[in-house]
Every structure is written in C-alpha cells, then in structure tokens.
Short mmCIF file of C-alpha atoms and ligand atoms in Angstrom, two decimals:
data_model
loop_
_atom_site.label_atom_id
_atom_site.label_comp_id
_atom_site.label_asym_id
_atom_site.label_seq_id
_atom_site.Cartn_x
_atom_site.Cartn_y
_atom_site.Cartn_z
CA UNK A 1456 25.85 52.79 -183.06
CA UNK A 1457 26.99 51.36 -186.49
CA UNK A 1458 24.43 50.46 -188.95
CA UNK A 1459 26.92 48.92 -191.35
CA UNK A 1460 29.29 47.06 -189.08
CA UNK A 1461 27.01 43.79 -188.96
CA UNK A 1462 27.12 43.53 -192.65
CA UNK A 1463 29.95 40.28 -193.94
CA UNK A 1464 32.49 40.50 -196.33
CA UNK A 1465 31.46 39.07 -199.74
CA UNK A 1466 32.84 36.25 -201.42
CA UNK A 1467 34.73 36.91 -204.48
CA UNK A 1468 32.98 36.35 -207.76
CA UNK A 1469 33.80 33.10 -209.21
CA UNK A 1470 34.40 34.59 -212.42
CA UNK A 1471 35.45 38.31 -212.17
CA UNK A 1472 37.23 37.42 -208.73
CA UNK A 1473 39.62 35.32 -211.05
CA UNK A 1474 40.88 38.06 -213.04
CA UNK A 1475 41.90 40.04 -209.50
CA UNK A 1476 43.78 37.26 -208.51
CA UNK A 1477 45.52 37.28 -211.94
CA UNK A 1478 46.52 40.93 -211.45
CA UNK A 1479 47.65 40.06 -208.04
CA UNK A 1480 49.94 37.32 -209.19
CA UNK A 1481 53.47 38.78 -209.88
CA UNK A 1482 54.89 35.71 -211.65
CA UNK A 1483 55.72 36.20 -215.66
CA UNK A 1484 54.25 32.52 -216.53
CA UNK A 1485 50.99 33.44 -214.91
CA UNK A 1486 48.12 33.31 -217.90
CA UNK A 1487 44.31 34.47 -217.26
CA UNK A 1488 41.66 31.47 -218.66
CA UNK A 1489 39.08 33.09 -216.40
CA UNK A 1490 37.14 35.85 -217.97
CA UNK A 1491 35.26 35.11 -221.26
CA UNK A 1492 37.25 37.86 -222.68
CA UNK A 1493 38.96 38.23 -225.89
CA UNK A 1494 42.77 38.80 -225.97
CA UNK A 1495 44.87 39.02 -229.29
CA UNK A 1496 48.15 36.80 -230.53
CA UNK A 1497 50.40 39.07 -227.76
CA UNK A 1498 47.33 38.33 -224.95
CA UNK A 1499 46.40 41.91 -225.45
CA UNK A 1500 42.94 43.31 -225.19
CA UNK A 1501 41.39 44.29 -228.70
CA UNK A 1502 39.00 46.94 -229.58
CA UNK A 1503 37.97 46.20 -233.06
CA UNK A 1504 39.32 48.61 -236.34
CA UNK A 1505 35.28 49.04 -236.89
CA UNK A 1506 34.35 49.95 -233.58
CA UNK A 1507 37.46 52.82 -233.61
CA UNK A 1508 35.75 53.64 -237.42
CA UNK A 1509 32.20 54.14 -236.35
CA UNK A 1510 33.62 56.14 -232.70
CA UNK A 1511 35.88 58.31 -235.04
CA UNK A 1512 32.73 59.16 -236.96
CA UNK A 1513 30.55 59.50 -234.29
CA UNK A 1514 33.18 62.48 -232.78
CA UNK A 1515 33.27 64.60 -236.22
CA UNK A 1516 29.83 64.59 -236.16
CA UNK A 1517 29.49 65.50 -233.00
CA UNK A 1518 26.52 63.75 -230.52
CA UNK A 1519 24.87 65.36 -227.92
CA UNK A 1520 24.43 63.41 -224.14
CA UNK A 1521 20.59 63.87 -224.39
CA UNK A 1522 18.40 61.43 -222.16
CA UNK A 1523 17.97 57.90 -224.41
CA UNK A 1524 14.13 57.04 -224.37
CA UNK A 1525 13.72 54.56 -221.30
CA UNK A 1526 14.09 51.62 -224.32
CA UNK A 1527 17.08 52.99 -225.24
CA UNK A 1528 18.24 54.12 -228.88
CA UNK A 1529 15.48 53.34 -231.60
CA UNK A 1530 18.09 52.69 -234.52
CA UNK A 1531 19.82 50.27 -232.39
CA UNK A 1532 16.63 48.84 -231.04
CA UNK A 1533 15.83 48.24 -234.60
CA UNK A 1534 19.34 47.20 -235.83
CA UNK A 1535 19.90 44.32 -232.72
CA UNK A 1536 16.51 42.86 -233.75
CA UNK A 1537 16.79 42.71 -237.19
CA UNK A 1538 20.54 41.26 -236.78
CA UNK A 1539 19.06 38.39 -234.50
CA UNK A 1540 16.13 37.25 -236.84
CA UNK A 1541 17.22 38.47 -240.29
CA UNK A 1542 15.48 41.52 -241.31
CA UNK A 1543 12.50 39.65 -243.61
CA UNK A 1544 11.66 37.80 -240.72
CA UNK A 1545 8.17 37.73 -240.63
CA UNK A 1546 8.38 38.54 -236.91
CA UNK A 1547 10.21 41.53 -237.83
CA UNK A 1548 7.67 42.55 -240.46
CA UNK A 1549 4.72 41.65 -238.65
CA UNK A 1550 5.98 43.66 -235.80
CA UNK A 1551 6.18 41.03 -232.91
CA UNK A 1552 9.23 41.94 -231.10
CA UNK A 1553 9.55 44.17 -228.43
CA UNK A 1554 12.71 44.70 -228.13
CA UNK A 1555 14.24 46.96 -225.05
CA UNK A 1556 18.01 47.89 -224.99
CA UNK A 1557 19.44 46.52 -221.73
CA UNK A 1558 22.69 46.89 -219.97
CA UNK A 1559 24.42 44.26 -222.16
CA UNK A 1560 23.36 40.66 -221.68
CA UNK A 1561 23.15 40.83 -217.89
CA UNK A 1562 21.09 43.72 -217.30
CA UNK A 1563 19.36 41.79 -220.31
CA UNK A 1564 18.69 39.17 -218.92
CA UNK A 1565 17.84 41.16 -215.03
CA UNK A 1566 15.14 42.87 -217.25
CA UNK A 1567 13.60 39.91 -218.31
CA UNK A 1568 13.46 38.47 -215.20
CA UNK A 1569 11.77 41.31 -213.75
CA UNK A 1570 9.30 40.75 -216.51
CA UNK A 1571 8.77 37.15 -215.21
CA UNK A 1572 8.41 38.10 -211.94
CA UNK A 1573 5.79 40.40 -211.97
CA UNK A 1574 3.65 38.90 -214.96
CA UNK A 1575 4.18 34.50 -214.64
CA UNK A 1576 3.91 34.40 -210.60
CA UNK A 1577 5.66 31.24 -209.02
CA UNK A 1578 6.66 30.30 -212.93
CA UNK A 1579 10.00 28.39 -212.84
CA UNK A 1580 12.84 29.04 -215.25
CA UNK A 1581 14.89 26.13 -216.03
CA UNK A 1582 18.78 26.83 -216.37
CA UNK A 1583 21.02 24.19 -217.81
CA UNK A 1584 23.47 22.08 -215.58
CA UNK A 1585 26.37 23.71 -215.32
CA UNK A 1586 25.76 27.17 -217.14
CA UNK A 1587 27.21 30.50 -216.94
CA UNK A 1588 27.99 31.59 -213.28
CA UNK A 1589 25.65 34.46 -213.03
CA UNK A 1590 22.80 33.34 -214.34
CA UNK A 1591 21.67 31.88 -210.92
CA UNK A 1592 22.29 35.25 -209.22
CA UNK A 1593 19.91 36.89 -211.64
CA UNK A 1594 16.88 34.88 -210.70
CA UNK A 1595 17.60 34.88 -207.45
CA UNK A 1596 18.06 38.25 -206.92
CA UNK A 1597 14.92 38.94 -209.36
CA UNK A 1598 12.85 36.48 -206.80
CA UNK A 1599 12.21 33.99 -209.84
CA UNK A 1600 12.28 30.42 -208.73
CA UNK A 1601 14.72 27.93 -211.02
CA UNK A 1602 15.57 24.81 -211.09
CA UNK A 1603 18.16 22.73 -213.45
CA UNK A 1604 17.89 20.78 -216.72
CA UNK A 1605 20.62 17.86 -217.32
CA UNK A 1606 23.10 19.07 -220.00
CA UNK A 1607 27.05 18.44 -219.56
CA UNK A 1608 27.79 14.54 -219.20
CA UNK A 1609 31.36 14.08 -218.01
CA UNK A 1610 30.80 10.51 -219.23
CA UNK A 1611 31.25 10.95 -222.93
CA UNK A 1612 31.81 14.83 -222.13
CA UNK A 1613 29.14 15.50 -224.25
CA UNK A 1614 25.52 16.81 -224.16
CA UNK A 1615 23.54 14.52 -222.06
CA UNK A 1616 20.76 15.14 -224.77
CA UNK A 1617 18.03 12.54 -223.25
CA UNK A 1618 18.39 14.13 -219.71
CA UNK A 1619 17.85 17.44 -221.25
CA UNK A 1620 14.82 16.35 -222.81
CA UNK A 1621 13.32 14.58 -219.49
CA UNK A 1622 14.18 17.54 -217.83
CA UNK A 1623 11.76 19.94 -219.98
CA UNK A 1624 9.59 17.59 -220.13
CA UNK A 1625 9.08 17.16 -216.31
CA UNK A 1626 8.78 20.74 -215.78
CA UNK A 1627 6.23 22.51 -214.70
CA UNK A 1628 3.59 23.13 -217.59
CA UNK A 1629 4.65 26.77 -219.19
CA UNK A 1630 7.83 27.04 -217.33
CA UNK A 1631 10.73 29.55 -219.03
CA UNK A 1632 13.43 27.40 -221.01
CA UNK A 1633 16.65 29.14 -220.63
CA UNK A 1634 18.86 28.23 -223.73
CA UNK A 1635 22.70 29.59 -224.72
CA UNK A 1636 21.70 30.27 -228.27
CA UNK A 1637 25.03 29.47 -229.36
CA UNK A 1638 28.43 28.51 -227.86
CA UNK A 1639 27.00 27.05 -224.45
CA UNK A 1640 29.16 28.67 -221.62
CA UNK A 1641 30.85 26.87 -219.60
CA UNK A 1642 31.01 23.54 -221.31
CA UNK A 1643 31.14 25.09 -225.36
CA UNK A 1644 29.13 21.89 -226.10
CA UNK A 1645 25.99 23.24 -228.41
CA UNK A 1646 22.92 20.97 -229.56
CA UNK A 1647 22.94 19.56 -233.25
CA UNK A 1648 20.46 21.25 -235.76
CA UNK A 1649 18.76 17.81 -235.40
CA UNK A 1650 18.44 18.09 -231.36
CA UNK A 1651 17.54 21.65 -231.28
CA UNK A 1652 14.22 20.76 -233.47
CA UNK A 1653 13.24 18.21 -231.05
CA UNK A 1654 14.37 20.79 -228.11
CA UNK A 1655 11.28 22.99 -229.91
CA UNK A 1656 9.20 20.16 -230.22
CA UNK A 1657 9.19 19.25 -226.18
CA UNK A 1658 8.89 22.98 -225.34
CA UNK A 1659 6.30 23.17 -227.83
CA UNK A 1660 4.48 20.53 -226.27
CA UNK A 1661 4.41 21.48 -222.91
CA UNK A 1662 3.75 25.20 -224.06
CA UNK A 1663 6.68 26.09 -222.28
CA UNK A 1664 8.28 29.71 -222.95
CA UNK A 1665 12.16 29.62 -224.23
CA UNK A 1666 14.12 31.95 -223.03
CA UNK A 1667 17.54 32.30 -225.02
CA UNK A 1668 20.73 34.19 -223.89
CA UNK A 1669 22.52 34.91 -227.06
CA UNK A 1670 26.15 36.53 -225.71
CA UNK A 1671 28.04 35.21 -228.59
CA UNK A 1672 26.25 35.64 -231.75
CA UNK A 1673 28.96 35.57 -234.47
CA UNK A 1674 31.81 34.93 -232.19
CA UNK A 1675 30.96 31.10 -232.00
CA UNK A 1676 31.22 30.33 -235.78
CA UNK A 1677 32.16 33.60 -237.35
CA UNK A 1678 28.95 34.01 -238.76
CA UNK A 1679 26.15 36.04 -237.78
CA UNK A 1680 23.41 33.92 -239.16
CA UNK A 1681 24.46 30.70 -238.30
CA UNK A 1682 25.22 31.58 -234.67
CA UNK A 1683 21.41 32.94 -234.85
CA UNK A 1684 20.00 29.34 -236.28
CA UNK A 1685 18.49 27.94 -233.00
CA UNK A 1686 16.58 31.47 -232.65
CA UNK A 1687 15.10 31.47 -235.77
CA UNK A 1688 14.06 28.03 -235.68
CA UNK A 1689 11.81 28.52 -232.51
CA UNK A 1690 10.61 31.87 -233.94
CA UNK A 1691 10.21 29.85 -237.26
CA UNK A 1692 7.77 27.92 -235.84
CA UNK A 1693 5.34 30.73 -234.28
CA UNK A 1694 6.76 30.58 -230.97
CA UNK A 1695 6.84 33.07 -228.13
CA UNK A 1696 10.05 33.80 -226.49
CA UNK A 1697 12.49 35.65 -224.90
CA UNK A 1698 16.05 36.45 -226.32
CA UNK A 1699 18.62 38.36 -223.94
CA UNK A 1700 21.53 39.68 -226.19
CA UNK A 1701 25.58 41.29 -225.77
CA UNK A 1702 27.61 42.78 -227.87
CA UNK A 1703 30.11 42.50 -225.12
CA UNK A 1704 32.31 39.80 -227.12
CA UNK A 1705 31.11 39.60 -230.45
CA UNK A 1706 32.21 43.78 -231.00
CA UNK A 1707 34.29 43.96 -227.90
CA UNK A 1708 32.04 46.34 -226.24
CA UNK A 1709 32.71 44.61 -222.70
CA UNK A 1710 32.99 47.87 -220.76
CA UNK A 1711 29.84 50.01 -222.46
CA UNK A 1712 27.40 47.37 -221.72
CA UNK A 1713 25.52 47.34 -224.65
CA UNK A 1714 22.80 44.60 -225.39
CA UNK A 1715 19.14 44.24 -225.88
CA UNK A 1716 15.83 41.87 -224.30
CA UNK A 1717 13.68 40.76 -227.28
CA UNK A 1718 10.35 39.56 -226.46
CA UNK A 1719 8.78 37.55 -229.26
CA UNK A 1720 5.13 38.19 -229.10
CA UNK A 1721 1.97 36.52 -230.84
CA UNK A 1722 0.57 39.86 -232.26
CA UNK A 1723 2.20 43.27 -232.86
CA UNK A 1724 -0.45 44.67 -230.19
CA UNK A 1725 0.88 42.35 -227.17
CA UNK A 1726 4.39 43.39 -228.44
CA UNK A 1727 3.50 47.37 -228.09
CA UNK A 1728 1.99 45.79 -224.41
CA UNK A 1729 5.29 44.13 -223.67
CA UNK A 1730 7.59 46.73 -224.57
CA UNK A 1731 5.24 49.85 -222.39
CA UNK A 1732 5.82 47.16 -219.50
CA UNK A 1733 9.58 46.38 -220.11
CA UNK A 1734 9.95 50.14 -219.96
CA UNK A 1735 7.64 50.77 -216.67
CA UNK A 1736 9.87 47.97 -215.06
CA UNK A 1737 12.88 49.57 -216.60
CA UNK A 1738 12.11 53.23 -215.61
CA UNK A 1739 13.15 52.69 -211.40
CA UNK A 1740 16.19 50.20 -212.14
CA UNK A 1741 18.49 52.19 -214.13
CA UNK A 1742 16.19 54.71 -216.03
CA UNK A 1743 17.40 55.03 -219.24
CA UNK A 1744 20.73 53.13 -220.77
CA UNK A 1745 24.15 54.58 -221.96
CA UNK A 1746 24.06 56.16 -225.47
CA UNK A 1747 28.18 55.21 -226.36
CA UNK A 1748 27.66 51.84 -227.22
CA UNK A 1749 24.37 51.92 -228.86
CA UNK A 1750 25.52 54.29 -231.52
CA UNK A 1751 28.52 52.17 -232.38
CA UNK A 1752 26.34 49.03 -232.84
CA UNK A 1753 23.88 51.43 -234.92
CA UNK A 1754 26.61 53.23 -236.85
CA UNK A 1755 28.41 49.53 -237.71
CA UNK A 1756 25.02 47.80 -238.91
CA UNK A 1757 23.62 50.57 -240.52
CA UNK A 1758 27.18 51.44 -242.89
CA UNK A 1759 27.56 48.19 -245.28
CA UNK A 1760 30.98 48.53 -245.37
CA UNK A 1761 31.70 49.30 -241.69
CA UNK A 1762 29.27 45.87 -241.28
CA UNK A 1763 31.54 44.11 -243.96
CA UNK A 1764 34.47 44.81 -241.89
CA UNK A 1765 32.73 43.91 -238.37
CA UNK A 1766 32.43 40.66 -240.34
CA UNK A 1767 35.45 40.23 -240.93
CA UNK A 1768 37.39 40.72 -237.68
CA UNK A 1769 34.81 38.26 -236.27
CA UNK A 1770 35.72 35.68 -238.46
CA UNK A 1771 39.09 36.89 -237.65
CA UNK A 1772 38.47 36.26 -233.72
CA UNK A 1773 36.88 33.25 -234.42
CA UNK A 1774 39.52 31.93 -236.56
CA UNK A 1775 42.18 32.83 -233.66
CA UNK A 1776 40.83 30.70 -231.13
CA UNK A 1777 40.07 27.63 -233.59
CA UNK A 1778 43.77 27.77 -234.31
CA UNK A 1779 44.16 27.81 -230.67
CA UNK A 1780 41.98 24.98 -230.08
CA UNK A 1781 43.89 23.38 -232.20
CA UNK A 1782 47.12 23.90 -231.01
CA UNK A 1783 46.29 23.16 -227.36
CA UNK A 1784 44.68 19.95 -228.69
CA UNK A 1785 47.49 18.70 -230.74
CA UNK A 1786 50.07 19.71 -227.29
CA UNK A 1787 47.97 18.00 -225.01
CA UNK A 1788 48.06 14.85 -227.59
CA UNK A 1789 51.58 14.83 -227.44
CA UNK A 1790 52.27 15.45 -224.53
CA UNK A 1791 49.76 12.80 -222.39
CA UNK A 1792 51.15 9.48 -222.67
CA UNK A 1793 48.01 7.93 -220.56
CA UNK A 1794 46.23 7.76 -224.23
CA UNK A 1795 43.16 10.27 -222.77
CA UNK A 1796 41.21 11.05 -225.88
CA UNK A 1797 41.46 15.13 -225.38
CA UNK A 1798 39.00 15.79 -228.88
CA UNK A 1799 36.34 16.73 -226.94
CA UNK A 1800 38.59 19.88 -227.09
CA UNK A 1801 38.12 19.95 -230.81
CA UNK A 1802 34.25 19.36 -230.86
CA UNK A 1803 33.66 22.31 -228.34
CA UNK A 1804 32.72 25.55 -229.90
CA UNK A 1805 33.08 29.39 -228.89
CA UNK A 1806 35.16 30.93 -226.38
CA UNK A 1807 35.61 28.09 -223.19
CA UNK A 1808 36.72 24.49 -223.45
CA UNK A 1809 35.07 22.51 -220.31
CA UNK A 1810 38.20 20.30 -219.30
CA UNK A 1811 36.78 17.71 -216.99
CA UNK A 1812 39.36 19.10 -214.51
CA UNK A 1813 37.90 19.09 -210.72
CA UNK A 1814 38.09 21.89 -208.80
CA UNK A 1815 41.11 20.75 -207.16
CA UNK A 1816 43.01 20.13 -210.08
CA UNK A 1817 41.71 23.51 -211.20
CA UNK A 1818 43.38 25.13 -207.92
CA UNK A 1819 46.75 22.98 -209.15
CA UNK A 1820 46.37 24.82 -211.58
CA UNK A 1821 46.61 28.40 -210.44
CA UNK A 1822 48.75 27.31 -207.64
CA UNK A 1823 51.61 25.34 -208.85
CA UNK A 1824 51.28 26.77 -212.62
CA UNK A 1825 49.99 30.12 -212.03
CA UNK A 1826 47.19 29.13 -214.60
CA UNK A 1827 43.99 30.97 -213.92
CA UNK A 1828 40.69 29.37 -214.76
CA UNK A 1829 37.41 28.90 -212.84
CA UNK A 1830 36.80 26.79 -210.38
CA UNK A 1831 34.34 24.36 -212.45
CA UNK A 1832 37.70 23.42 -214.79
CA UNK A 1833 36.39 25.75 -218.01
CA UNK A 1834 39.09 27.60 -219.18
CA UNK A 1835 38.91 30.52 -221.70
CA UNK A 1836 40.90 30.26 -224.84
CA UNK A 1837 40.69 33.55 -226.02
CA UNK A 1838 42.99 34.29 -223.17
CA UNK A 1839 44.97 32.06 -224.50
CA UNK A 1840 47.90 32.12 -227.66
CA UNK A 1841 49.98 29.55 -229.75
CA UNK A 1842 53.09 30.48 -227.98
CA UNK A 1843 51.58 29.23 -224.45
CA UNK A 1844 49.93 26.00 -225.71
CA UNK A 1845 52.75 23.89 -225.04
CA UNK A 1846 52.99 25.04 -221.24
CA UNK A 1847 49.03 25.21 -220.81
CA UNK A 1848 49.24 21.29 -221.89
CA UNK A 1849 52.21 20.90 -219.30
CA UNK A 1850 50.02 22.09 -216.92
CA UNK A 1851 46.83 20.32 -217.51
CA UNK A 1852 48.24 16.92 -218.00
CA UNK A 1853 50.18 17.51 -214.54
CA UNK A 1854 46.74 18.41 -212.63
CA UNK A 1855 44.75 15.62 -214.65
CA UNK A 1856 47.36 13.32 -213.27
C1 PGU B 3379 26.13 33.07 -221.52
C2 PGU B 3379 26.42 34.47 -221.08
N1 PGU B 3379 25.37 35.32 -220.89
C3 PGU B 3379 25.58 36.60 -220.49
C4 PGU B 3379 26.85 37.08 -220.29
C5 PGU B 3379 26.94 38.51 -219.82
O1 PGU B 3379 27.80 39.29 -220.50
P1 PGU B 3379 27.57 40.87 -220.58
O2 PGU B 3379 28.92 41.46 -220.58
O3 PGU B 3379 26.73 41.26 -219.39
O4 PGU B 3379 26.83 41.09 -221.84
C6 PGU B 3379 27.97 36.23 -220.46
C7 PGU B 3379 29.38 36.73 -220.22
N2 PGU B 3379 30.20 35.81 -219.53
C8 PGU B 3379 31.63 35.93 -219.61
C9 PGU B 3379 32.13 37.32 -219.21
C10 PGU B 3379 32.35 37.63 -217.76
C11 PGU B 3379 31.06 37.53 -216.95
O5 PGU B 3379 30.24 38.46 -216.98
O6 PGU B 3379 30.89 36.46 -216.30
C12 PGU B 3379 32.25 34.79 -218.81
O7 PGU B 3379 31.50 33.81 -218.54
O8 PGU B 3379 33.45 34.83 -218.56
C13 PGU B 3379 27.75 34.91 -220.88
O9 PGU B 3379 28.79 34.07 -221.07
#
C-alpha cells in the first residue's frame, strides 16, 4: 500500500508560482511584475560589478568549504549589524545584539519565529494588512499565532495610519509588532518620520516587542542609512527588538540566501543568552548556513572602495526604478481620460506599486495582456523598463476600466 498517494497537489505560490507561469507563456509582449526581483534597462537579471569584484577576490585567494559556526560567518555577523545600526551605535558598542546569520530574510525571519515560539508561549505577532505573501506561512508553519493590524486604505490609497495605531493598541499586552523597515511590500506605502515616532510611542506603551523585516535596506532610497531610520529610532530609544534582514535585493544575492536575525537585547549578557539559544534552535533546522554569500557581504563592507561602489550601483538601482515610476506615471496620465488621479504611483517607494487593481482585473491582466503580477494588483517595477511603460499603461487602464 502507498503511503504517499493520499497526499494533494499543492497550490502554486502566489508569488514564485507567477514567475512559472511567465516562463510558460510563449507570447513576446508577455512582461513579469511578479517577483520582487531586480531586472536591468533590457529586463535582464543583474549581478552587481561589486559582487563579481569581491567573488573574483575571494577565488585568487582561495577559501576553503569548512563548516561555518552554527551563527554563521563572524565578520559578516559583525558587518550586517553594524550596517543596520551604524557602527557607534551604542547598541553595537554596548554589545546588545545578537545577531545570527539566517538563510536570507526568510529563513530570517523562520528563525525568529522559532525563537517566539519556544520562549513568548501563546504571544501573538501582529502582521500588517496586506503584507508580503509569506509572512503568514512563516508563523503558521512556526505554530506562532497572528493576527492583522490596519495599514493599506484603498480609500485615499494611503496608510490608514489611525487604524494602525488602534490596532497595536488593542493587542494583546507584549505582543510582537511586525514592521517592513522600509519600502512596505506589497503596497510601497512607508510611515512618515513623524508616524513612525508615534508607532514607537504605542508599542512603547503597551511594552510590545517590534519585530522589523528589513529586505530592502538601501534599495528603497538609495541610501543605506536612511532606509535604516525607523530601526534606529526604536533602538534609539532603548527598545528591545527583533530585525530580520536580506541582502537578496539590495546586493542581488537572491539565489545564495544570505541575511541575518538581530535580536536587540537590554544587556550584553541576555544578548550572549539570545544568541546560544538562536543557535540551539538553529543547530536541527539547517545546521550551519552557506559560506558564498556571507563572504561577499563581508569582503564588500569590509573594502571602502568595494563599499563605495556597492553604493553606488544601489543608488543606481534605485534611480532605475524612480525613472520608471515615473514614466509609468506620466503614461498612465496620458493615457486615462476618466481623470483617475494615478500619483499614488509617485508617492510609493521601493520595488512594488500597489495598483488598486482587483484580482480580476489583475487576471485581465495576465490573460488578455500577458502582464504578470500578483493576484492582490501589486506589480513589481523593477521588472519593468521605459520602453514597456506605454503598453503596461495600455494595459492597466483597460483592466481598471
Ligand atoms: C518584506 C520581505 N521580507 C522578506 C523577503 C524574503 O526575501 P529573501 O530572499 O528570503 O531574503 C521578501 C522578498 N519578497 C520578494 C521576493 C520573492 C519572495 O520571496 O516572495 C517578493 O515579494 O516578490 C520581502 O519582500
């Protein structure tokens, strides 16, 4: 008898499932919006001049493929930390973090979980309404009980700022506060400097733990600091918390899965606590992590000019899909005659622009214009170029309409 044959077919995942569709799509118009990935001028995936620089290096010195330690590589561990808070942070100097390379943000962010799970019993983690698609998974599948905070408001396509706030508020006294520390996936809409200090203040107030996923530090603005602020304002203020981070888009390191879980401590003796527990919980999920994409990260941060450069060809990125923004902005202007104010496009900030479009107009999308975009209408426009604006506008007025 079968063991296997009672076990269902899978549904596709609503973002990665996307990009096999694309591939299966054999028309020449067809363009991929799905995957938060970045894609150059010609649509083209791009691995970074640095990251080639620091791999070429890495090969004439020649590495060995020794076991990491189960926290992964210490000069990255220190490098990822000291990139999120700014090296004289006083967390940094008063050794508070315990930081624990993860399989980039995901396994991040799994790690963390696992962390909440064993140690904060039956503690919630609020996750914002609508946020990335996998976050949900995570917690489930890491038995952590969630529930969601008001964010997106399709009214003024905006933040809904004062449901957000009633939200945390309401929650459970020392619940986990997921954030997006910067470029809020899917709806790109990110909190003010303003909003963000009274975000602290409620969490504060409740003594509620936030939890931020930081996948696009540097990516969102082109700067590495400013994409940080809303981190260092929480740890500014003496804070615990949690920050899951990638280099998955901000170096292009999609496919080594490099990124870390820093857990802000009140002393540098909880933080040594922490960090033997992230390890223990570590140890029978995946053992140890990959080596590859630590050393580049390392190599980059630790070489000013390599670092110099990785700062430019993230402005460079960055620049690239503001121009694209932009463009698609300025098509869809001209091209709507209902007089739909489309700026929300402008005010959105990283990778995605949230369109408002249902998921039936979504599937017009992909069906009748061989667009390909998730189903909750975001649409990624670093998949996007200058040359396709005109026809992505075609398409997006005809499904709005
Ligand atoms: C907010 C957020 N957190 C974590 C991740 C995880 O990325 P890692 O590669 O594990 O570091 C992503 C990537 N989201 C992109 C990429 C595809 C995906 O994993 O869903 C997206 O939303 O398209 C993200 O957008």
């Amino acid at each position: 008898v079968s063991r296997f044959e009672g076990i269902t077919m899978a549904p596709p995942d609503p973002i990665l499932g996307v990009s096999e569709a694309f591939k299966a799509d054999t028309d020449e118009r067809k363009l991929n919006l799905g995957v938060g990935a970045y894609r150059t001028e010609e649509l083209q995936p791009y691995v970074l001049k640095v990251v080639k620089k620091a791999e070429n290096l890495m090969l004439e010195r020649g590495e060995n493929k020794e076991y990491l330690p189960i926290e992964g590589l210490v000069a990255f561990n220190k490098a990822t930390a000291e990139l999120l808070f700014g090296a004289d942070n006083p967390v940094i100097k008063q050794q508070r973090v315990a930081t624990v390379q993860g399989l980039s943000g995901t396994g991040s962010l799994r790690l963390a979980a696992a962390l909440i799970e064993r140690y904060f019993p039956g503690a919630k983690v609020l996750i914002s309404s609508p946020t990335w698609g996998n976050h949900k998974n995570i917690f489930n599948d890491a038995r952590v009980p969630w529930s969601e905070y008001r964010y997106y408001d399709p009214k003024t396509v905006g933040l809904d700022f004062e449901g957000m706030i009633a939200d945390i508020k309401d929650a459970p006294e020392g619940s986990f506060i997921l954030l997006h520390g910067c470029a809020h996936n899917p709806t790109g809409i990110d909190p003010t400097p303003e909003q963000w200090e009274k975000i602290a203040d409620v969490i504060q107030k409740k003594n509620h733990i936030p939890f931020f996923d930081v996948a696009y530090q540097g990516f969102a603005s082109g700067s590495l600091d400013a994409d940080a602020g809303s981190v260092r304002l929480f740890a500014a203020r003496g804070m615990e918390l949690l920050v899951a981070q990638s280099y998955s888009k901000n170096l292009g390191l999609y496919a080594e899965r490099i990124g870390a879980i820093n857990v802000v401590c009140s002393t540098a003796d909880a933080a040594t606590r922490v960090k033997s527990q992230l390890k223990r919980l570590a140890r029978p999920m995946y053992s140890n992590p990959p080596v590859h994409g630590a050393k580049i990260v390392a190599n980059i941060v630790s070489d000013p000019a390599l670092f110099n450069e990785w700062k430019a060809e993230m402005e460079m990125m960055a620049g690239r899909i503001k121009n694209v923004r932009q463009k698609l902005y300025d098509s869809l202007s001209a091209k709507d005659k209902s007089g739909k104010d489309w700026s929300f496009i402008l005010k959105q900030i990283g990778m995605f622009s949230f369109t408002g479009l249902s998921k039936t107009q979504s599937e017009n999308m992909t069906n009748k214009w061989h667009v390909y975009m998730t189903k909750d209408g975001r649409i990624s426009l670093a998949g996007l170029n200058l040359a396709k604006c005109e026809d992505l506008a075609d398409a997006i007025v005809d499904s709005y309409h």
